[in-house]
Amino acid sequence: MKILHVINSLLIGGAEKLLVDELPMMAQQEHIELLVLDGTNSPFMGELRKQGITIHAINAWGGIYNPINIFYLKKYIKQFDIIHVHLFPSQYWVSIAKFLFRGGAQLVTTEHSTSNKRFNHTWTTWIDRCIYKPYQYIFCISDGVKKAMEAHLHRQDEAIVVVPNGIDTELYATAKPISRAHLHLTGKDIFILQVAQFREQKDQDCLIRALTYLPDHYIAVFAGDGDRLQVCKNLAKQLNVSDRCRFLGNRTDIPKLWRSADIGVLSSHWEGFGLSAVECMAAGKPVIVSDVEGLRDVVGNRELCFPTSKEKALAKKIQAIMDDPNAYESLSDYCLRQAKKYDINTTVYQYLSYYRSLLKRASHD
């Protein structure tokens, strides 16, 4: 069985990180390759190549949104048994290429979010219904994503299924913590960690605002990069909490960071799953998340949720947990158990099972 995964790029992000973790494990059982529309080099690309994953790159003139990508996809449609697509616009270009050039590849896709701009317009909803028809399975990373896709596509059938994201839980549980001195933290500081790209969705602003309601020894550390990084730095300066923020940029030692942190926060406006919340829990640390469908499903405990964008509520929740050693220990134990539900071995097993059932079904048609 020859399987090709397709994604826009391997720049830092949740879907990209998922592939870095999953593809080497899948390759132990099946022939796995990866195609990126944008072949810009990145740490993720280096990691996959070290694991022996063949990576193809289109690098079309005009970038990932240029429809010319469709024509570069022609040979791949004919070479692989399964093509598993992630994210827009890759989902569009592969679907159209399949329609134009036929080929024997069976298409599947993973939907990674409960919301996107295409959900807001009637005409894009109609287009999506056409685009998603060739996909034999639409994998949704949470129940919230499944509900959103069923509503958006106006369909409820066996093709839309939930396969939760997974991580290497053992890696996070056993990682060696980094020295706090490297982050300019003292032993008395409360280390709050948020791992997310600086996009509107992630709302790092909320945690920065929450610092104004917390004692001075509460320090927020941000791992990630993105369009809104400077906006958040400016906000921290405006609120006079710059000295209590650490902006680390993209990191490759996330498991070590989680093991070093006291508590995690994911304050997203919306989220399909929230991989970094699971990472925090797998490291045995409590994580506070905004009360949105994907995140509340993942943590499974309303005690760990706060109203979206409400910095006072977030600050109160953080301090209540950190001020009560018994509550902290109890929630840490709970989070460690909860994270084990999202072990990557289960995710990989489910995907491979669906691939095999799809090819078996196709051979009988």
Tab-separated table of C-alpha atoms in Angstrom:
chain	number	residue	atom	x	y	z
A	1	MET	CA	0.000	0.000	0.000
A	2	LYS	CA	1.507	3.323	-1.125
A	3	ILE	CA	0.267	6.320	0.852
A	4	LEU	CA	0.984	9.990	0.141
A	5	HIS	CA	0.240	12.711	2.678
A	6	VAL	CA	-0.233	16.207	1.264
A	7	ILE	CA	-0.001	19.460	3.216
A	8	ASN	CA	0.657	23.118	2.404
A	9	SER	CA	4.091	23.247	4.043
A	10	LEU	CA	6.097	21.967	6.989
A	11	LEU	CA	6.344	25.300	8.735
A	12	ILE	CA	5.506	25.206	12.440
A	13	GLY	CA	1.882	24.352	13.288
A	14	GLY	CA	-0.346	21.744	14.911
A	15	ALA	CA	-1.213	19.779	11.762
A	16	GLU	CA	2.425	19.852	10.685
A	17	LYS	CA	3.607	18.610	14.081
A	18	LEU	CA	1.083	15.794	13.869
A	19	LEU	CA	2.635	14.574	10.615
A	20	VAL	CA	6.138	14.746	12.060
A	21	ASP	CA	5.033	12.411	14.844
A	22	GLU	CA	2.769	10.106	12.819
A	23	LEU	CA	4.494	9.487	9.499
A	24	PRO	CA	7.597	7.669	10.822
A	25	MET	CA	5.326	5.349	12.814
A	26	MET	CA	3.122	4.691	9.781
A	27	ALA	CA	6.237	4.048	7.680
A	28	GLN	CA	7.105	1.107	9.913
A	29	GLN	CA	4.094	-0.708	8.463
A	30	GLU	CA	3.341	0.850	5.066
A	31	HIS	CA	5.049	2.823	2.295
A	32	ILE	CA	4.633	6.485	3.282
A	33	GLU	CA	5.697	9.644	1.431
A	34	LEU	CA	4.899	13.332	1.895
A	35	LEU	CA	4.161	16.112	-0.594
A	36	VAL	CA	4.307	19.795	0.368
A	37	LEU	CA	3.101	22.619	-1.847
A	38	ASP	CA	5.667	24.967	-0.300
A	39	GLY	CA	9.021	23.296	0.234
A	40	THR	CA	10.521	25.990	2.457
A	41	ASN	CA	13.014	24.286	4.752
A	42	SER	CA	12.053	23.980	8.417
A	43	PRO	CA	12.967	21.998	11.542
A	44	PHE	CA	9.972	19.731	10.912
A	45	MET	CA	11.245	18.923	7.418
A	46	GLY	CA	14.640	18.073	8.834
A	47	GLU	CA	13.114	15.781	11.445
A	48	LEU	CA	11.119	13.821	8.864
A	49	ARG	CA	14.085	13.440	6.539
A	50	LYS	CA	16.166	12.102	9.438
A	51	GLN	CA	13.423	9.492	9.902
A	52	GLY	CA	13.770	8.457	6.245
A	53	ILE	CA	10.498	9.967	4.956
A	54	THR	CA	10.650	10.933	1.274
A	55	ILE	CA	9.450	14.528	0.858
A	56	HIS	CA	8.315	15.965	-2.489
A	57	ALA	CA	7.887	19.727	-2.974
A	58	ILE	CA	5.983	21.528	-5.727
A	59	ASN	CA	7.139	25.119	-5.080
A	60	ALA	CA	4.861	26.457	-7.815
A	61	TRP	CA	5.161	30.026	-8.975
A	62	GLY	CA	2.637	32.111	-7.059
A	63	GLY	CA	2.738	29.947	-3.927
A	64	ILE	CA	0.268	27.534	-2.364
A	65	TYR	CA	-2.861	29.470	-3.431
A	66	ASN	CA	-2.061	29.365	-7.159
A	67	PRO	CA	-4.366	26.883	-8.968
A	68	ILE	CA	-1.384	25.842	-11.087
A	69	ASN	CA	-0.622	23.449	-8.226
A	70	ILE	CA	-3.443	21.266	-9.570
A	71	PHE	CA	-1.434	20.359	-12.660
A	72	TYR	CA	1.681	19.446	-10.673
A	73	LEU	CA	-0.466	16.970	-8.726
A	74	LYS	CA	-1.356	14.905	-11.809
A	75	LYS	CA	1.462	12.368	-11.509
A	76	TYR	CA	0.853	11.814	-7.802
A	77	ILE	CA	-2.834	11.048	-8.349
A	78	LYS	CA	-1.737	8.173	-10.572
A	79	GLN	CA	1.158	6.847	-8.467
A	80	PHE	CA	-0.372	6.268	-5.011
A	81	ASP	CA	-3.101	4.046	-3.576
A	82	ILE	CA	-4.153	6.512	-0.849
A	83	ILE	CA	-3.702	10.286	-0.770
A	84	HIS	CA	-4.334	11.818	2.649
A	85	VAL	CA	-4.732	15.598	2.486
A	86	HIS	CA	-4.441	18.185	5.251
A	87	LEU	CA	-5.546	21.833	5.287
A	88	PHE	CA	-6.845	24.347	2.756
A	89	PRO	CA	-5.896	24.947	-0.075
A	90	SER	CA	-4.274	21.520	-0.463
A	91	GLN	CA	-7.722	19.962	0.032
A	92	TYR	CA	-9.053	21.943	-2.931
A	93	TRP	CA	-6.193	21.305	-5.330
A	94	VAL	CA	-6.066	17.528	-4.717
A	95	SER	CA	-9.833	17.176	-5.095
A	96	ILE	CA	-9.844	19.086	-8.375
A	97	ALA	CA	-6.801	17.158	-9.650
A	98	LYS	CA	-8.609	13.888	-8.952
A	99	PHE	CA	-11.645	15.125	-10.902
A	100	LEU	CA	-9.559	16.275	-13.874
A	101	PHE	CA	-7.018	13.494	-14.121
A	102	ARG	CA	-8.879	10.556	-12.554
A	103	GLY	CA	-6.197	8.082	-11.462
A	104	GLY	CA	-6.594	5.224	-9.021
A	105	ALA	CA	-5.768	7.009	-5.781
A	106	GLN	CA	-8.403	6.954	-3.049
A	107	LEU	CA	-8.702	10.352	-1.330
A	108	VAL	CA	-9.099	11.015	2.387
A	109	THR	CA	-8.644	14.225	4.346
A	110	THR	CA	-8.285	15.369	7.932
A	111	GLU	CA	-10.187	18.409	9.150
A	112	HIS	CA	-8.220	20.152	11.892
A	113	SER	CA	-10.478	22.990	13.050
A	114	THR	CA	-14.043	23.725	14.132
A	115	SER	CA	-14.040	27.011	12.215
A	116	ASN	CA	-12.620	28.687	9.141
A	117	LYS	CA	-13.538	31.631	6.922
A	118	ARG	CA	-15.218	29.373	4.363
A	119	PHE	CA	-17.891	28.491	6.929
A	120	ASN	CA	-19.146	32.084	6.889
A	121	HIS	CA	-20.362	32.393	3.302
A	122	THR	CA	-23.088	30.571	1.385
A	123	TRP	CA	-21.107	30.433	-1.838
A	124	THR	CA	-18.003	28.931	-0.195
A	125	THR	CA	-20.213	26.410	1.618
A	126	TRP	CA	-21.597	25.287	-1.748
A	127	ILE	CA	-18.082	24.987	-3.180
A	128	ASP	CA	-16.935	22.973	-0.157
A	129	ARG	CA	-19.753	20.485	-0.648
A	130	CYS	CA	-18.424	19.819	-4.145
A	131	ILE	CA	-14.770	19.765	-3.098
A	132	TYR	CA	-15.287	17.255	-0.271
A	133	LYS	CA	-17.328	14.774	-2.364
A	134	PRO	CA	-14.304	12.852	-3.722
A	135	TYR	CA	-12.958	12.272	-0.210
A	136	GLN	CA	-13.888	8.768	0.892
A	137	TYR	CA	-13.251	9.687	4.522
A	138	ILE	CA	-13.309	13.063	6.230
A	139	PHE	CA	-11.372	12.485	9.447
A	140	CYS	CA	-12.242	14.937	12.227
A	141	ILE	CA	-9.830	15.420	15.115
A	142	SER	CA	-12.606	15.858	17.707
A	143	ASP	CA	-16.366	15.534	18.153
A	144	GLY	CA	-16.582	19.327	17.873
A	145	VAL	CA	-14.944	19.278	14.449
A	146	LYS	CA	-17.264	16.468	13.334
A	147	LYS	CA	-20.343	18.468	14.337
A	148	ALA	CA	-19.012	21.548	12.569
A	149	MET	CA	-18.297	19.619	9.358
A	150	GLU	CA	-21.683	17.898	9.353
A	151	ALA	CA	-23.394	21.270	9.718
A	152	HIS	CA	-21.177	22.933	7.102
A	153	LEU	CA	-21.536	20.186	4.491
A	154	HIS	CA	-25.188	19.443	5.330
A	155	ARG	CA	-24.474	15.731	5.549
A	156	GLN	CA	-24.356	13.024	8.171
A	157	ASP	CA	-22.903	9.768	6.949
A	158	GLU	CA	-20.255	7.166	7.665
A	159	ALA	CA	-17.641	9.075	5.685
A	160	ILE	CA	-17.298	11.717	8.439
A	161	VAL	CA	-15.509	10.036	11.323
A	162	VAL	CA	-13.590	11.084	14.432
A	163	VAL	CA	-9.911	10.168	14.746
A	164	PRO	CA	-8.471	12.170	17.652
A	165	ASN	CA	-4.982	13.592	17.369
A	166	GLY	CA	-2.278	11.848	19.323
A	167	ILE	CA	1.166	12.490	20.738
A	168	ASP	CA	4.035	10.396	22.034
A	169	THR	CA	2.876	10.605	25.644
A	170	GLU	CA	5.972	8.807	26.954
A	171	LEU	CA	8.231	11.439	25.377
A	172	TYR	CA	6.546	14.227	27.338
A	173	ALA	CA	6.313	12.250	30.548
A	174	THR	CA	10.037	11.438	30.616
A	175	ALA	CA	11.616	14.548	29.040
A	176	LYS	CA	14.390	16.159	31.053
A	177	PRO	CA	13.394	19.687	32.185
A	178	ILE	CA	15.562	22.522	30.940
A	179	SER	CA	17.247	24.842	33.385
A	180	ARG	CA	15.030	27.750	34.403
A	181	ALA	CA	18.115	29.943	34.373
A	182	HIS	CA	18.114	29.678	30.578
A	183	LEU	CA	14.721	31.427	30.626
A	184	HIS	CA	15.842	33.988	33.218
A	185	LEU	CA	13.520	32.490	35.832
A	186	THR	CA	14.184	31.989	39.518
A	187	GLY	CA	13.043	29.109	41.693
A	188	LYS	CA	10.332	31.308	43.180
A	189	ASP	CA	8.777	32.238	39.850
A	190	ILE	CA	5.550	30.585	38.675
A	191	PHE	CA	6.278	29.465	35.119
A	192	ILE	CA	3.166	29.652	32.880
A	193	LEU	CA	3.751	28.179	29.402
A	194	GLN	CA	1.788	28.710	26.208
A	195	VAL	CA	2.833	26.893	23.033
A	196	ALA	CA	1.061	28.241	19.955
A	197	GLN	CA	1.656	30.235	16.809
A	198	PHE	CA	0.872	33.934	17.128
A	199	ARG	CA	-2.374	34.055	15.172
A	200	GLU	CA	-5.722	35.683	15.909
A	201	GLN	CA	-7.162	32.287	16.807
A	202	LYS	CA	-4.716	31.627	19.651
A	203	ASP	CA	-5.370	34.841	21.645
A	204	GLN	CA	-2.080	35.099	23.522
A	205	ASP	CA	-3.335	38.590	24.391
A	206	CYS	CA	-5.620	37.085	27.042
A	207	LEU	CA	-2.742	35.549	28.991
A	208	ILE	CA	-0.737	38.769	28.734
A	209	ARG	CA	-3.690	40.731	30.115
A	210	ALA	CA	-4.158	38.118	32.858
A	211	LEU	CA	-0.666	38.892	34.171
A	212	THR	CA	-1.936	42.286	35.361
A	213	TYR	CA	-4.206	40.414	37.823
A	214	LEU	CA	-1.481	38.044	39.053
A	215	PRO	CA	1.408	38.597	41.482
A	216	ASP	CA	4.706	39.750	39.989
A	217	HIS	CA	6.388	36.361	40.296
A	218	TYR	CA	3.962	34.825	37.776
A	219	ILE	CA	5.853	34.716	34.465
A	220	ALA	CA	4.323	33.914	31.058
A	221	VAL	CA	6.551	32.084	28.580
A	222	PHE	CA	5.451	31.903	24.932
A	223	ALA	CA	6.852	29.377	22.436
A	224	GLY	CA	5.892	30.099	18.843
A	225	ASP	CA	6.128	32.656	16.064
A	226	GLY	CA	3.660	34.283	13.703
A	227	ASP	CA	2.044	37.429	12.369
A	228	ARG	CA	0.875	38.706	15.755
A	229	LEU	CA	4.097	38.254	17.702
A	230	GLN	CA	4.983	41.933	17.585
A	231	VAL	CA	1.401	42.895	18.449
A	232	CYS	CA	1.643	40.811	21.615
A	233	LYS	CA	5.048	42.219	22.497
A	234	ASN	CA	3.600	45.709	22.136
A	235	LEU	CA	0.644	44.780	24.361
A	236	ALA	CA	2.984	43.483	27.066
A	237	LYS	CA	4.916	46.735	26.922
A	238	GLN	CA	1.715	48.806	27.038
A	239	LEU	CA	0.530	46.914	30.140
A	240	ASN	CA	3.955	47.138	31.798
A	241	VAL	CA	4.416	43.375	31.969
A	242	SER	CA	7.217	42.997	29.405
A	243	ASP	CA	9.622	41.933	32.151
A	244	ARG	CA	7.200	39.121	33.048
A	245	CYS	CA	6.956	37.756	29.509
A	246	ARG	CA	9.410	35.552	27.646
A	247	PHE	CA	8.974	35.276	23.882
A	248	LEU	CA	11.054	32.286	22.768
A	249	GLY	CA	10.072	31.981	19.096
A	250	ASN	CA	9.861	28.553	17.482
A	251	ARG	CA	11.424	25.784	19.571
A	252	THR	CA	12.338	22.163	18.985
A	253	ASP	CA	12.571	21.310	22.710
A	254	ILE	CA	8.859	21.593	23.546
A	255	PRO	CA	8.730	18.414	25.697
A	256	LYS	CA	11.537	19.816	27.876
A	257	LEU	CA	9.745	23.160	28.167
A	258	TRP	CA	6.532	21.482	29.311
A	259	ARG	CA	8.409	19.467	31.903
A	260	SER	CA	9.946	22.699	33.205
A	261	ALA	CA	6.676	24.645	33.399
A	262	ASP	CA	4.401	24.857	36.441
A	263	ILE	CA	1.166	25.215	34.499
A	264	GLY	CA	0.002	25.552	30.894
A	265	VAL	CA	-2.527	27.820	29.204
A	266	LEU	CA	-4.261	27.571	25.831
A	267	SER	CA	-6.551	30.581	25.433
A	268	SER	CA	-7.783	30.051	21.856
A	269	HIS	CA	-10.928	31.683	20.466
A	270	TRP	CA	-11.630	28.361	18.734
A	271	GLU	CA	-9.781	25.081	18.437
A	272	GLY	CA	-10.334	21.801	16.658
A	273	PHE	CA	-8.358	19.830	19.198
A	274	GLY	CA	-5.558	21.636	21.027
A	275	LEU	CA	-2.468	19.472	20.688
A	276	SER	CA	-0.419	21.620	23.055
A	277	ALA	CA	-3.015	21.050	25.800
A	278	VAL	CA	-2.414	17.303	25.509
A	279	GLU	CA	1.349	17.871	25.536
A	280	CYS	CA	1.038	19.804	28.785
A	281	MET	CA	-1.107	17.094	30.365
A	282	ALA	CA	1.274	14.362	29.195
A	283	ALA	CA	4.085	16.200	30.983
A	284	GLY	CA	2.040	15.874	34.174
A	285	LYS	CA	1.135	19.544	34.460
A	286	PRO	CA	-2.319	21.162	34.802
A	287	VAL	CA	-3.494	23.048	31.730
A	288	ILE	CA	-6.079	25.851	31.721
A	289	VAL	CA	-8.007	26.166	28.449
A	290	SER	CA	-10.648	28.473	27.065
A	291	ASP	CA	-14.143	27.028	27.218
A	292	VAL	CA	-14.532	26.202	23.524
A	293	GLU	CA	-15.751	22.913	22.158
A	294	GLY	CA	-12.514	21.301	20.950
A	295	LEU	CA	-10.543	22.193	24.073
A	296	ARG	CA	-13.156	21.340	26.686
A	297	ASP	CA	-13.573	17.937	25.014
A	298	VAL	CA	-9.854	17.249	25.163
A	299	VAL	CA	-9.297	18.206	28.815
A	300	GLY	CA	-12.599	16.639	29.880
A	301	ASN	CA	-12.829	18.685	33.078
A	302	ARG	CA	-14.683	21.994	33.400
A	303	GLU	CA	-12.502	22.866	36.391
A	304	LEU	CA	-9.724	23.426	33.846
A	305	CYS	CA	-11.791	25.738	31.611
A	306	PHE	CA	-12.296	29.515	31.714
A	307	PRO	CA	-14.627	31.781	29.690
A	308	THR	CA	-13.024	32.740	26.380
A	309	SER	CA	-11.063	36.035	26.408
A	310	LYS	CA	-11.870	36.700	30.095
A	311	GLU	CA	-8.473	37.495	31.537
A	312	LYS	CA	-9.716	38.031	35.107
A	313	ALA	CA	-11.285	34.566	35.131
A	314	LEU	CA	-8.082	33.089	33.698
A	315	ALA	CA	-5.919	34.789	36.328
A	316	LYS	CA	-8.234	33.647	39.116
A	317	LYS	CA	-8.155	30.059	37.855
A	318	ILE	CA	-4.348	30.011	37.580
A	319	GLN	CA	-3.795	31.442	41.052
A	320	ALA	CA	-6.388	29.195	42.700
A	321	ILE	CA	-4.610	26.096	41.388
A	322	MET	CA	-1.105	27.335	42.199
A	323	ASP	CA	-2.104	28.424	45.731
A	324	ASP	CA	-3.545	25.014	46.630
A	325	PRO	CA	-0.906	22.229	46.606
A	326	ASN	CA	-3.552	19.526	46.992
A	327	ALA	CA	-5.584	20.823	44.063
A	328	TYR	CA	-2.409	21.151	42.002
A	329	GLU	CA	-1.362	17.565	42.681
A	330	SER	CA	-4.851	16.213	42.054
A	331	LEU	CA	-5.217	18.059	38.735
A	332	SER	CA	-1.709	17.063	37.653
A	333	ASP	CA	-2.548	13.397	38.220
A	334	TYR	CA	-5.842	13.815	36.384
A	335	CYS	CA	-4.157	15.479	33.407
A	336	LEU	CA	-1.573	12.709	33.153
A	337	ARG	CA	-4.334	10.091	33.001
A	338	GLN	CA	-6.357	12.133	30.519
A	339	ALA	CA	-3.393	12.553	28.170
A	340	LYS	CA	-3.000	8.783	27.840
A	341	LYS	CA	-6.315	8.705	25.955
A	342	TYR	CA	-4.524	10.555	23.147
A	343	ASP	CA	-1.461	8.396	22.653
A	344	ILE	CA	-0.192	8.523	19.082
A	345	ASN	CA	-0.070	4.747	18.766
A	346	THR	CA	-3.871	4.708	18.893
A	347	THR	CA	-4.127	7.476	16.284
A	348	VAL	CA	-1.781	5.717	13.857
A	349	TYR	CA	-3.591	2.390	14.322
A	350	GLN	CA	-6.936	4.016	13.507
A	351	TYR	CA	-5.653	5.743	10.372
A	352	LEU	CA	-4.007	2.586	9.023
A	353	SER	CA	-7.169	0.602	9.708
A	354	TYR	CA	-9.245	3.080	7.705
A	355	TYR	CA	-6.738	3.037	4.825
A	356	ARG	CA	-6.826	-0.743	4.645
A	357	SER	CA	-10.590	-0.962	4.836
A	358	LEU	CA	-10.868	1.638	2.080
A	359	LEU	CA	-8.574	-0.282	-0.284
A	360	LYS	CA	-10.350	-3.535	0.514
A	361	ARG	CA	-13.679	-1.920	-0.289
A	362	ALA	CA	-12.289	-0.421	-3.520
A	363	SER	CA	-10.992	-3.829	-4.655
A	364	HIS	CA	-14.498	-5.284	-4.350
A	365	ASP	CA	-16.204	-2.481	-6.304
